[in-house]
Amino acid sequence: MSFQVEREYGRHILSPIYAPSPEERNALQPALLKAPTTSPSWTGTVHRFCGTGARAEPEFWPSSRFGESPGNIPDNDKFDTKYRPESGKVTADKDGVYRMYASVSRSTAAQINSVPCPTIVVKRYIPTQQVPPAISGRPGVTLLMLPGMGLVKEVFEPMIEVVLQELCSKKVRVEEIWSVDMPLCGETALANPVGYAYGNEKDITRDLLMFITGYLPVRPQQDLPEELPFRAPDLNGTQLTRSNLHVIAHSLGAQAAMLSAAHAPDIFSSLTVMDPAMIPGGKIVEAFAKLPKELFCMQLEEQHSSREDLVAALQANKRTRGWDARVAAIFADRAVVQASDGSSVRLIAQPRLEWALYYDKETPTHCYDRLTDITTPFNAIMPTKPFAVPPKMFEADVAAMKQPTRITWLPKTTHQVPFERVDQCARLIADWLHDRCNGSSDKAHL
């Protein structure tokens, strides 16, 4: 796979990425902040990289207040970034060239604002049972897992177990699987000071593009340093990226994957999205702005007396009560930190930070606007009660896409579909990947 540093795309909405300076790379925090999970199905390694600089600085939470408690974030809709319908159009006065990387160093970009560049933590899974190339008959695949906001990279591990079993039986070789702790979540949150500015949705997409184009090794390697080395791009010509890279993403992670694919279509072999955090324009945007803020967070208390108490809260919580028990156990283990006196546990992803993301009323609609710009093979696993996508509208828009597409609707599921139907989603993903490796051109709506 590959990308152009500059390409014609008249509906781009992302700022350029800035290359990290040596000083910024040296300032990265250690990635291994919690004991790593293990499994007979894979061996794991934990790594870190430096996220993009020149991050958005919201009016209501400037960098001068960066270190304050998120409880001080104002509750005032006047700070909303509202969607403008004209932003979805190509106009004569708009620059029609998308520049993925800026031509200046990020130390220069740091003068734009003083939001520190984040340390982002990722985990690599190497399958212990590999399909030999002679049997698979084709190059191996790499999977990239992107969870939604408030979750941790390890929540996909029950799904990874089943996907590996299914793909092995289908003779599809998996080289590696990577999973990302999104900003404000998991070990990424532990590696950085508390700061809402890390949660800007467009900047999260820029971090994803930076990982794929600047940090993910072009070829699988057995030994990797904890700090992934940065491949500085040549600002001219084509840059190579990891071949046969397939994304599996949920919610905000799916939004980032879709915006990345619209801006850089040649870096992915396929997208599998599970109820992306996107909203069509029109009246639904007005309705979105009126929804109660409590709808958008995990609806969990920040403090719990124990991990067992947190599991009980997950089982009672309207948002998470349908979770598979394996996912709930992982969340209770990985998504919290123990109080210094051992008396309680605290959620790493602070609820107020997650809630404040939804001052951004435009990026979810920007994402839906650009759905039909995506040319990558597109697989959607959707709940019968999606976050905000009208099913018939979504069906029609995906049907208009020219590449291979597939939509599967899972009955009696919610926005938490990958964690409510772990095994079923895993088998659907394995079937899709098998078909992609065998060149299927189906357009299925199930």
Short mmCIF file of N, CA and C in Angstrom, two decimals, residues 1-2 211-221 231 239-244:
data_model
loop_
_atom_site.label_atom_id
_atom_site.label_comp_id
_atom_site.label_asym_id
_atom_site.label_seq_id
_atom_site.Cartn_x
_atom_site.Cartn_y
_atom_site.Cartn_z
N MET A 1 0.85 -1.18 0.00
CA MET A 1 0.00 0.00 0.00
C MET A 1 0.90 1.24 0.00
N SER A 2 0.28 2.41 -0.25
CA SER A 2 1.09 3.61 -0.38
C SER A 2 0.22 4.85 -0.20
N PHE A 211 0.24 7.22 12.40
CA PHE A 211 0.69 5.88 12.78
C PHE A 211 0.88 5.00 11.55
N ILE A 212 -0.09 5.00 10.66
CA ILE A 212 -0.03 4.11 9.49
C ILE A 212 1.06 4.53 8.53
N THR A 213 1.21 5.84 8.32
CA THR A 213 2.15 6.31 7.29
C THR A 213 3.54 6.59 7.83
N GLY A 214 3.68 6.76 9.16
CA GLY A 214 4.97 7.14 9.69
C GLY A 214 5.58 6.20 10.71
N TYR A 215 4.77 5.32 11.33
CA TYR A 215 5.29 4.48 12.41
C TYR A 215 5.10 2.99 12.18
N LEU A 216 3.97 2.57 11.63
CA LEU A 216 3.75 1.14 11.40
C LEU A 216 4.79 0.64 10.41
N PRO A 217 5.64 -0.33 10.79
CA PRO A 217 6.67 -0.80 9.86
C PRO A 217 6.06 -1.28 8.55
N VAL A 218 6.75 -1.00 7.46
CA VAL A 218 6.24 -1.37 6.14
C VAL A 218 6.11 -2.89 6.03
N ARG A 219 6.99 -3.62 6.71
CA ARG A 219 6.93 -5.09 6.72
C ARG A 219 6.95 -5.58 8.17
N PRO A 220 6.29 -6.70 8.44
CA PRO A 220 6.34 -7.25 9.80
C PRO A 220 7.77 -7.53 10.23
N GLN A 221 8.08 -7.23 11.48
CA GLN A 221 9.40 -7.47 12.05
C GLN A 221 9.24 -8.18 13.38
N ARG A 231 9.32 7.19 10.35
CA ARG A 231 9.79 7.23 8.97
C ARG A 231 9.41 8.59 8.38
N GLN A 239 4.93 7.23 -1.09
CA GLN A 239 5.50 6.63 0.11
C GLN A 239 4.87 5.26 0.33
N LEU A 240 5.68 4.27 0.65
CA LEU A 240 5.16 2.92 0.89
C LEU A 240 4.61 2.81 2.31
N THR A 241 3.55 2.01 2.46
CA THR A 241 2.99 1.68 3.77
C THR A 241 2.76 0.18 3.82
N ARG A 242 2.27 -0.32 4.96
CA ARG A 242 2.05 -1.75 5.16
C ARG A 242 1.04 -2.29 4.14
N SER A 243 1.43 -3.36 3.45
CA SER A 243 0.53 -4.00 2.49
C SER A 243 -0.53 -4.83 3.20
N ASN A 244 -1.66 -5.02 2.52
CA ASN A 244 -2.73 -5.90 3.01
C ASN A 244 -3.16 -5.52 4.43
#
